[in-house]
Short mmCIF file of C-alpha atoms in Angstrom, two decimals:
data_model
loop_
_atom_site.label_atom_id
_atom_site.label_comp_id
_atom_site.label_asym_id
_atom_site.label_seq_id
_atom_site.Cartn_x
_atom_site.Cartn_y
_atom_site.Cartn_z
CA UNK B 59 90.00 24.52 -58.59
CA UNK B 60 86.89 26.70 -58.46
CA UNK B 61 84.84 23.61 -57.64
CA UNK B 62 86.87 22.98 -54.47
CA UNK B 63 86.80 26.66 -53.51
CA UNK B 64 82.99 26.62 -53.64
CA UNK B 65 82.83 24.31 -50.63
CA UNK B 66 84.27 26.82 -48.11
CA UNK B 67 82.66 29.71 -49.99
CA UNK B 68 79.18 28.22 -49.59
CA UNK B 69 79.93 27.72 -45.90
CA UNK B 70 80.72 31.43 -45.59
CA UNK B 71 77.47 32.27 -47.37
CA UNK B 72 75.60 29.98 -44.98
CA UNK B 73 77.10 31.77 -41.98
CA UNK B 74 76.14 35.17 -43.41
CA UNK B 75 72.55 33.99 -43.93
CA UNK B 76 72.44 32.68 -40.35
CA UNK B 77 73.90 35.97 -39.07
CA UNK B 78 71.30 38.03 -40.94
CA UNK B 79 68.63 35.81 -39.39
CA UNK B 80 70.05 36.68 -35.96
CA UNK B 81 71.06 33.10 -35.11
CA UNK B 82 74.86 33.23 -35.47
CA UNK B 83 75.39 32.73 -31.71
CA UNK B 84 72.71 30.10 -31.20
CA UNK B 85 73.01 26.34 -31.44
CA UNK B 86 71.08 26.32 -34.72
CA UNK B 87 74.28 27.56 -36.40
CA UNK B 88 76.20 24.56 -35.03
CA UNK B 89 73.44 22.27 -36.27
CA UNK B 90 73.54 23.74 -39.77
CA UNK B 91 77.33 23.61 -39.83
CA UNK B 92 77.27 19.89 -39.01
CA UNK B 93 74.52 19.27 -41.56
CA UNK B 94 76.51 21.03 -44.26
CA UNK B 95 79.76 19.16 -43.52
CA UNK B 96 77.97 15.81 -43.37
CA UNK B 97 76.68 16.36 -46.90
CA UNK B 98 80.09 17.31 -48.26
CA UNK B 99 81.60 14.14 -46.80
CA UNK B 100 78.70 11.92 -47.81
CA UNK B 101 79.00 12.91 -51.48
CA UNK B 102 82.01 10.60 -51.72
CA UNK B 103 79.90 7.71 -50.43
CA UNK B 104 76.79 8.15 -52.59
CA UNK B 105 78.40 6.87 -55.79
CA UNK B 106 80.47 4.14 -54.19
CA UNK B 107 77.94 2.32 -52.00
CA UNK B 108 74.98 0.53 -53.68
CA UNK B 109 72.16 1.88 -51.51
CA UNK B 110 69.52 0.78 -54.00
CA UNK B 111 69.13 -2.31 -56.15
CA UNK B 112 69.23 -0.68 -59.60
CA UNK B 113 72.76 0.78 -59.59
CA UNK B 114 75.14 3.08 -57.77
CA UNK B 115 73.90 6.62 -57.30
CA UNK B 116 70.86 7.79 -59.21
CA UNK B 117 69.84 10.47 -61.67
CA UNK B 118 72.53 12.78 -60.32
CA UNK B 119 74.61 11.49 -63.21
CA UNK B 120 71.89 12.63 -65.63
CA UNK B 121 71.97 16.18 -64.20
CA UNK B 122 75.73 16.11 -64.50
CA UNK B 123 75.58 15.08 -68.15
CA UNK B 124 72.89 17.64 -68.95
CA UNK B 125 74.94 20.42 -67.36
CA UNK B 126 77.96 19.41 -69.43
CA UNK B 127 75.79 19.38 -72.55
CA UNK B 128 74.55 22.92 -71.80
CA UNK B 129 78.09 24.12 -71.21
CA UNK B 130 79.15 22.72 -74.59
CA UNK B 131 76.19 24.42 -76.24
CA UNK B 132 77.21 27.73 -74.72
CA UNK B 133 80.52 27.55 -76.60
CA UNK B 134 78.55 27.85 -79.86
CA UNK B 135 75.58 30.02 -78.89
CA UNK B 136 76.89 32.09 -75.97
CA UNK B 137 75.90 31.89 -72.30
CA UNK B 138 72.13 32.14 -71.83
CA UNK B 139 69.35 30.42 -69.90
CA UNK B 140 68.44 27.25 -71.81
CA UNK B 141 64.99 25.67 -71.37
CA UNK B 142 63.30 22.62 -72.81
CA UNK B 143 62.04 24.69 -75.74
CA UNK B 144 65.66 24.83 -76.91
CA UNK B 145 66.88 21.46 -75.60
CA UNK B 146 64.00 19.06 -75.05
CA UNK B 147 65.99 16.63 -72.88
CA UNK B 148 66.26 19.26 -70.12
CA UNK B 149 62.58 18.94 -69.32
CA UNK B 150 60.98 21.25 -66.75
CA UNK B 151 63.98 21.31 -64.40
CA UNK B 152 65.92 23.91 -66.37
CA UNK B 153 67.23 25.98 -63.46
CA UNK B 154 69.36 23.28 -61.72
CA UNK B 155 71.13 22.13 -64.88
CA UNK B 156 71.84 25.72 -65.99
CA UNK B 157 73.20 26.49 -62.53
CA UNK B 158 75.40 23.38 -62.55
CA UNK B 159 76.53 24.22 -66.07
CA UNK B 160 77.65 27.67 -64.93
CA UNK B 161 79.74 26.12 -62.16
CA UNK B 162 81.29 23.74 -64.72
CA UNK B 163 81.97 26.65 -67.03
CA UNK B 164 83.78 28.70 -64.38
CA UNK B 165 85.65 25.59 -63.21
CA UNK B 166 86.63 24.77 -66.82
CA UNK B 167 85.52 21.19 -66.38
CA UNK B 168 83.28 18.90 -64.27
CA UNK B 169 82.64 20.38 -60.83
CA UNK B 170 80.88 17.77 -58.74
CA UNK B 171 82.15 19.11 -55.39
CA UNK B 172 81.11 22.67 -56.18
CA UNK B 173 77.65 21.68 -57.40
CA UNK B 174 77.14 19.47 -54.35
CA UNK B 175 78.17 22.38 -52.10
CA UNK B 176 75.42 24.53 -53.65
CA UNK B 177 72.83 21.79 -53.09
CA UNK B 178 74.01 21.29 -49.48
CA UNK B 179 73.81 25.06 -48.92
CA UNK B 180 70.23 25.05 -50.22
CA UNK B 181 69.34 22.22 -47.82
CA UNK B 182 70.75 24.06 -44.80
CA UNK B 183 69.09 27.38 -45.70
CA UNK B 184 65.79 25.49 -46.02
CA UNK B 185 66.31 24.05 -42.54
CA UNK B 186 66.98 27.56 -41.18
CA UNK B 187 63.79 28.83 -42.85
CA UNK B 188 61.80 25.98 -41.29
CA UNK B 189 63.23 26.78 -37.85
CA UNK B 190 62.49 30.51 -38.10
CA UNK B 191 59.00 29.89 -39.46
CA UNK B 192 58.23 27.54 -36.58
CA UNK B 193 59.36 30.20 -34.08
CA UNK B 194 57.21 32.84 -35.80
CA UNK B 195 54.24 30.50 -35.46
CA UNK B 196 54.86 30.40 -31.68
CA UNK B 197 56.42 26.93 -31.51
CA UNK B 198 58.63 26.72 -28.39
CA UNK B 199 62.31 27.15 -29.27
CA UNK B 200 63.27 23.69 -28.02
CA UNK B 201 60.70 21.93 -30.21
CA UNK B 202 61.41 24.14 -33.20
CA UNK B 203 65.04 23.06 -32.86
CA UNK B 204 64.14 19.36 -32.56
CA UNK B 205 61.88 19.60 -35.59
CA UNK B 206 64.74 21.13 -37.56
CA UNK B 207 67.07 18.32 -36.44
CA UNK B 208 64.56 15.72 -37.65
CA UNK B 209 64.21 17.52 -40.99
CA UNK B 210 67.90 18.15 -41.64
CA UNK B 211 69.06 14.61 -40.85
CA UNK B 212 66.35 12.48 -42.43
CA UNK B 213 68.30 9.82 -44.40
CA UNK B 214 66.44 10.48 -47.66
CA UNK B 215 67.04 14.22 -47.37
CA UNK B 216 70.75 13.66 -46.73
CA UNK B 217 70.93 11.22 -49.64
CA UNK B 218 69.38 13.60 -52.16
CA UNK B 219 71.26 16.71 -51.03
CA UNK B 220 74.72 15.12 -51.06
CA UNK B 221 75.20 14.97 -54.81
CA UNK B 222 74.13 16.76 -57.98
CA UNK B 223 70.39 16.40 -57.38
CA UNK B 224 67.76 19.11 -57.64
CA UNK B 225 65.91 18.19 -54.44
CA UNK B 226 67.75 20.70 -52.25
CA UNK B 227 66.73 23.48 -54.62
CA UNK B 228 63.17 22.14 -54.81
CA UNK B 229 62.71 22.38 -51.04
CA UNK B 230 64.54 25.73 -50.84
CA UNK B 231 62.16 27.41 -53.28
CA UNK B 232 59.08 25.50 -52.14
CA UNK B 233 59.48 26.54 -48.51
CA UNK B 234 60.64 29.99 -49.62
CA UNK B 235 57.36 30.52 -51.47
CA UNK B 236 55.13 28.77 -48.94
CA UNK B 237 56.81 30.32 -45.90
CA UNK B 238 56.55 33.81 -47.39
CA UNK B 239 52.88 33.20 -48.18
CA UNK B 240 52.18 32.25 -44.56
CA UNK B 241 54.14 35.24 -43.26
CA UNK B 242 52.38 37.65 -45.64
CA UNK B 243 48.99 36.43 -44.48
CA UNK B 244 49.96 37.23 -40.88
CA UNK B 245 51.74 40.54 -41.57
CA UNK B 246 52.71 42.35 -44.75
CA UNK B 247 56.42 42.54 -45.53
CA UNK B 248 57.99 43.76 -48.75
CA UNK B 249 60.97 41.47 -48.11
CA UNK B 250 58.75 38.40 -48.18
CA UNK B 251 56.92 39.68 -51.24
CA UNK B 252 60.27 39.66 -53.04
CA UNK B 253 61.31 36.29 -51.59
CA UNK B 254 57.95 34.78 -52.49
CA UNK B 255 57.97 36.04 -56.09
CA UNK B 256 61.59 34.97 -56.69
CA UNK B 257 60.89 31.56 -55.14
CA UNK B 258 57.82 31.02 -57.33
CA UNK B 259 59.77 31.98 -60.46
CA UNK B 260 62.60 29.61 -59.56
CA UNK B 261 60.17 26.84 -58.58
CA UNK B 262 58.60 27.06 -62.05
CA UNK B 263 61.95 25.99 -63.51
CA UNK B 264 62.64 23.34 -60.88
CA UNK B 265 59.32 21.53 -60.26
CA UNK B 266 56.55 23.37 -62.06
CA UNK B 267 53.45 21.89 -60.44
CA UNK B 268 54.60 22.93 -56.97
CA UNK B 269 54.04 26.56 -57.99
CA UNK B 270 50.26 26.04 -57.89
CA UNK B 271 50.51 24.08 -54.63
CA UNK B 272 52.55 26.89 -53.04
CA UNK B 273 50.13 29.62 -54.13
CA UNK B 274 47.10 27.79 -52.72
CA UNK B 275 47.97 28.48 -49.03
CA UNK B 276 48.23 32.20 -49.78
CA UNK B 277 44.73 32.17 -51.29
CA UNK B 278 43.39 30.35 -48.25
CA UNK B 279 45.16 32.75 -45.91
CA UNK B 280 43.79 35.92 -47.47
CA UNK B 281 40.29 34.45 -47.65
CA UNK B 282 39.63 35.57 -44.07
CA UNK B 283 38.59 32.25 -42.61
CA UNK B 284 39.36 33.54 -39.12
CA UNK B 285 37.02 36.52 -39.49
CA UNK B 286 33.57 36.51 -37.90
CA UNK B 287 31.90 37.72 -41.09
CA UNK B 288 31.12 35.21 -43.86
CA UNK B 289 31.20 37.83 -46.61
CA UNK B 290 34.96 37.81 -47.17
CA UNK B 291 35.34 33.99 -47.27
CA UNK B 292 32.35 33.74 -49.62
CA UNK B 293 33.76 36.35 -52.01
CA UNK B 294 37.17 34.67 -51.99
CA UNK B 295 35.57 31.28 -52.67
CA UNK B 296 33.71 32.69 -55.67
CA UNK B 297 36.88 34.34 -56.97
CA UNK B 298 38.89 31.14 -56.48
CA UNK B 299 36.22 29.07 -58.19
CA UNK B 300 36.20 31.47 -61.14
CA UNK B 301 39.99 31.38 -61.39
CA UNK B 302 39.97 27.56 -61.31
CA UNK B 303 37.38 27.39 -64.09
CA UNK B 304 39.39 29.88 -66.16
CA UNK B 305 42.61 27.90 -65.71
CA UNK B 306 40.84 24.65 -66.60
CA UNK B 307 39.18 26.21 -69.66
CA UNK B 308 41.92 28.33 -71.19
CA UNK B 309 45.08 26.41 -70.25
CA UNK B 310 46.34 22.83 -70.20
CA UNK B 311 47.62 22.94 -66.61
CA UNK B 312 45.12 20.41 -65.26
CA UNK B 313 45.41 18.16 -68.29
CA UNK B 314 49.17 18.31 -67.96
CA UNK B 315 49.05 17.33 -64.29
CA UNK B 316 46.77 14.38 -64.97
CA UNK B 317 48.87 13.43 -67.99
CA UNK B 318 52.06 13.43 -65.91
CA UNK B 319 50.45 11.23 -63.25
CA UNK B 320 49.11 8.89 -65.95
CA UNK B 321 52.51 8.61 -67.64
CA UNK B 322 54.11 7.87 -64.28
CA UNK B 323 51.46 5.23 -63.56
CA UNK B 324 51.93 3.58 -66.95
CA UNK B 325 55.70 3.58 -66.55
CA UNK B 326 55.53 2.24 -63.03
CA UNK B 327 53.17 -0.60 -63.92
CA UNK B 328 55.18 -1.75 -66.93
CA UNK B 329 56.57 -5.25 -66.58
CA UNK B 330 60.20 -4.11 -67.00
CA UNK B 331 60.02 -1.55 -64.19
CA UNK B 332 58.13 -3.85 -61.84
CA UNK B 333 60.67 -6.62 -62.35
CA UNK B 334 63.56 -4.26 -61.60
CA UNK B 335 61.85 -2.81 -58.52
CA UNK B 336 60.98 -6.23 -57.12
CA UNK B 337 64.68 -7.10 -57.06
CA UNK B 338 65.26 -4.57 -54.30
CA UNK B 339 61.89 -5.08 -52.61
CA UNK B 340 60.70 -1.55 -53.35
CA UNK B 341 58.18 -2.33 -56.07
CA UNK B 342 54.48 -2.07 -55.18
CA UNK B 343 51.55 -3.65 -56.98
CA UNK B 344 47.99 -2.70 -56.05
CA UNK B 345 44.73 -4.42 -56.90
CA UNK B 346 43.58 -1.33 -58.78
CA UNK B 347 42.10 -2.98 -61.86
CA UNK B 348 44.60 -1.15 -64.05
CA UNK B 349 43.10 2.23 -63.13
CA UNK B 350 45.18 5.14 -61.89
CA UNK B 351 42.43 5.92 -59.35
CA UNK B 352 42.03 2.31 -58.18
CA UNK B 353 42.88 1.39 -54.55
CA UNK B 354 43.51 5.07 -53.89
CA UNK B 355 43.15 4.64 -50.11
CA UNK B 356 45.99 2.09 -50.02
CA UNK B 357 48.13 4.22 -52.32
CA UNK B 358 47.73 7.22 -50.00
CA UNK B 359 48.62 5.02 -47.01
CA UNK B 360 51.83 3.87 -48.70
CA UNK B 361 52.62 7.38 -49.92
CA UNK B 362 52.60 8.79 -46.39
CA UNK B 363 53.91 5.90 -44.25
CA UNK B 364 55.93 3.45 -46.38
CA UNK B 365 58.31 1.69 -46.06
CA UNK B 366 56.79 -0.26 -43.19
CA UNK B 367 58.96 -1.99 -40.54
CA UNK B 368 58.15 -5.51 -41.78
CA UNK B 369 59.18 -4.89 -45.39
CA UNK B 370 62.45 -6.32 -46.69
CA UNK B 371 64.61 -4.93 -49.46
CA UNK B 372 67.77 -3.01 -50.22
CA UNK B 373 69.90 -1.08 -47.72
CA UNK B 374 68.34 2.15 -48.98
CA UNK B 375 64.87 0.79 -48.27
CA UNK B 376 65.81 -0.01 -44.66
CA UNK B 377 67.30 3.45 -44.22
CA UNK B 378 64.01 4.82 -45.52
CA UNK B 379 62.28 3.29 -42.51
CA UNK B 380 63.87 6.02 -40.38
CA UNK B 381 62.19 8.61 -42.61
CA UNK B 382 58.96 6.69 -42.26
CA UNK B 383 59.16 6.67 -38.45
CA UNK B 384 59.84 10.42 -38.39
CA UNK B 385 56.95 11.05 -40.79
CA UNK B 386 54.59 8.80 -38.83
CA UNK B 387 55.41 10.50 -35.52
CA UNK B 388 54.96 13.99 -36.92
CA UNK B 389 51.72 12.92 -38.64
CA UNK B 390 50.45 12.02 -35.17
CA UNK B 391 51.68 15.38 -33.87
CA UNK B 392 50.04 17.07 -36.87
CA UNK B 393 46.65 15.74 -35.80
CA UNK B 394 47.25 17.20 -32.34
CA UNK B 395 48.37 20.46 -33.91
CA UNK B 396 45.16 20.68 -35.92
CA UNK B 397 43.06 20.13 -32.80
CA UNK B 398 45.09 22.67 -30.82
CA UNK B 399 44.84 25.50 -33.37
CA UNK B 400 41.61 24.85 -35.28
CA UNK B 401 39.43 27.01 -33.07
CA UNK B 402 41.72 30.04 -32.94
CA UNK B 403 43.66 29.85 -36.23
CA UNK B 404 41.82 27.68 -38.74
CA UNK B 405 43.19 29.85 -41.56
CA UNK B 406 46.77 28.70 -40.81
CA UNK B 407 45.73 25.06 -40.48
CA UNK B 408 43.82 25.09 -43.77
CA UNK B 409 46.70 26.90 -45.48
CA UNK B 410 48.95 23.97 -44.59
CA UNK B 411 46.37 21.27 -45.34
CA UNK B 412 45.57 22.73 -48.75
CA UNK B 413 49.19 21.98 -49.66
CA UNK B 414 49.58 18.64 -47.88
CA UNK B 415 46.39 16.86 -48.94
CA UNK B 416 46.32 17.58 -52.71
CA UNK B 417 50.05 16.87 -53.11
CA UNK B 418 49.69 13.58 -51.23
CA UNK B 419 46.91 12.50 -53.59
CA UNK B 420 48.92 13.53 -56.67
CA UNK B 421 51.93 11.52 -55.54
CA UNK B 422 49.71 8.56 -54.64
CA UNK B 423 48.26 8.41 -58.17
CA UNK B 424 51.64 7.59 -59.67
CA UNK B 425 52.94 5.41 -56.83
CA UNK B 426 54.75 2.25 -57.90
CA UNK B 427 58.08 2.36 -56.07
CA UNK B 428 58.78 3.01 -52.38
CA UNK B 429 62.30 4.27 -53.02
CA UNK B 430 60.98 6.86 -55.44
CA UNK B 431 58.17 8.02 -53.17
CA UNK B 432 60.69 8.59 -50.35
CA UNK B 433 62.19 11.26 -52.56
CA UNK B 434 59.00 12.65 -54.11
CA UNK B 435 57.14 13.17 -50.86
CA UNK B 436 59.84 15.32 -49.18
CA UNK B 437 57.91 18.59 -49.78
CA UNK B 438 54.83 17.05 -48.17
CA UNK B 439 56.81 15.63 -45.24
CA UNK B 440 58.39 19.05 -44.67
CA UNK B 441 54.99 20.66 -44.22
CA UNK B 442 53.79 17.76 -42.04
CA UNK B 443 56.78 18.43 -39.79
CA UNK B 444 55.82 22.10 -39.54
CA UNK B 445 52.18 21.24 -38.83
CA UNK B 446 53.28 18.70 -36.22
CA UNK B 447 55.50 21.27 -34.53
CA UNK B 448 52.42 23.44 -33.94
CA UNK B 449 51.15 20.82 -31.49
CA UNK B 450 53.67 22.03 -28.92
CA UNK B 451 52.61 25.18 -27.14
CA UNK B 452 54.62 27.54 -25.02
CA UNK B 453 54.24 27.22 -21.27
CA UNK B 454 52.94 30.17 -19.22
CA UNK B 455 56.51 30.66 -17.94
CA UNK B 456 57.86 30.95 -21.50
CA UNK B 457 55.14 33.39 -22.48
CA UNK B 458 55.82 35.49 -19.38
CA UNK B 459 59.56 35.43 -20.11
CA UNK B 460 58.93 36.64 -23.69
CA UNK B 461 56.74 39.47 -22.39
CA UNK B 462 59.45 40.50 -19.94
CA UNK B 463 62.08 40.50 -22.70
CA UNK B 464 59.77 42.55 -24.91
CA UNK B 465 59.18 45.07 -22.13
CA UNK B 466 62.91 45.34 -21.48
CA UNK B 467 63.60 45.99 -25.16
CA UNK B 468 60.93 48.69 -25.23
CA UNK B 469 62.33 50.30 -22.07
CA UNK B 470 65.85 50.28 -23.47
CA UNK B 471 64.64 51.86 -26.70
CA UNK B 472 62.67 54.53 -24.87
CA UNK B 473 65.56 55.15 -22.46
CA UNK B 474 68.00 55.76 -25.30
CA UNK B 475 65.56 58.10 -26.97
CA UNK B 476 64.99 60.05 -23.79
CA UNK B 477 68.70 60.31 -23.04
CA UNK B 478 69.45 61.52 -26.54
CA UNK B 479 66.73 64.14 -26.42
CA UNK B 480 67.09 65.15 -22.80
CA UNK B 481 64.78 67.99 -21.87
CA UNK B 482 65.16 69.92 -18.60
CA UNK B 483 62.29 69.20 -16.22
CA UNK B 484 60.97 71.30 -13.37
CA UNK B 485 63.30 71.19 -10.40
CA UNK B 486 62.63 68.53 -7.81
CA UNK B 487 63.82 68.69 -4.19
CA UNK B 488 66.29 66.01 -3.14
CA UNK B 489 65.19 64.19 -0.04
CA UNK B 490 68.74 64.14 1.27
CA UNK B 491 70.04 67.69 0.74
CA UNK B 492 67.09 69.70 -0.45
CA UNK B 493 69.03 70.66 -3.62
CA UNK B 494 67.14 71.33 -6.84
CA UNK B 495 68.16 69.25 -9.92
CA UNK B 496 66.71 68.45 -13.33
CA UNK B 497 65.36 64.89 -13.73
CA UNK B 498 64.86 63.20 -17.09
CA UNK B 499 61.86 61.05 -17.94
CA UNK B 500 64.05 57.92 -17.96
CA UNK B 501 65.29 58.72 -14.44
CA UNK B 502 61.74 59.24 -13.22
CA UNK B 503 60.82 55.77 -14.52
CA UNK B 504 63.76 54.24 -12.68
CA UNK B 505 62.71 56.05 -9.52
#
């Protein structure tokens, strides 16, 4: 019962978030409402239609089983946050399965609808964050809206936020951390300090390596690349270089990242996996000489733009071509965005590129399946969409309209202040009757 109640409850939470963001009366609320309902309906299709060649659904069933296993463990050890140190099978994604387990526990049984509602809520909040961030970066409202539409309704994004997957939470915390970093570079806000820290903590237990990718834009932003003096960028470069050497020397973060990519490469190039992938047309074999770094230029090309229009395969692969077209178009817009903002705001451009480029290379190293890369590259595609949106600039009319609205708001605020604290002024003679009357500052402005 609780599982079914979560669906309308998450919708109420979504509305409250939209209201706090000041968008409850705008069309973005309607868009998010439709996006949320589409995901709730589509959850009943995901496990009944064979989108891919391997089987119905995907690893959503694994998350479901892991959450049930955690719930059973709680009956013996008490409710607590369980990580892979306690249950190795959980892996690094401990937060989603603990969250799903809590929903199961309250529901007193499997709660697929409730867990899916949480994932759909995360997807819609991420879309709202993308929209607001685009507006704050001076993207025209129309194009910020269209970018959000493209993001929210990409087939791969719908697919992996309409069941018990972790991808909705991955993008929620990734953009939460990265968006707060960009905002903090532009203007300090304690709210975004809190959001950024919480997002980084959660991201560590959802997709660990994205923590380092999300912090990198903040480091680039505070380096002062837009300043005329070279002293600040030079000092930040030295500090960043020292930090990188320290991390490489005293931790296994870099070895772990390379090890993960190598394991993925070895798994993907195994004969069993290649045979299965070829059945649905999504398997990829490169002339890389058996090296993870071989044919890297082709791997990057496939990572960003595949599946290509001429490729055949499963229904899911053909649906992925819509994602590919959206990504290709916004990649073109991203190039225009770089050219438009490089001179005046190279710090922002580099902050985005320092996330996009390294993550693209990391995903390319382990590429062996187009269907899998459609899902893996969603964080990169999200930031490409944001970078592409920067290519649209506000017209002089829009800028003038914003200035007028700002002036009106200031006048209203000053008028209220003056009316509340009305102070008698020297008498002025009326032109009509010659009578003397006190005139407030607000009245003088109107005159």
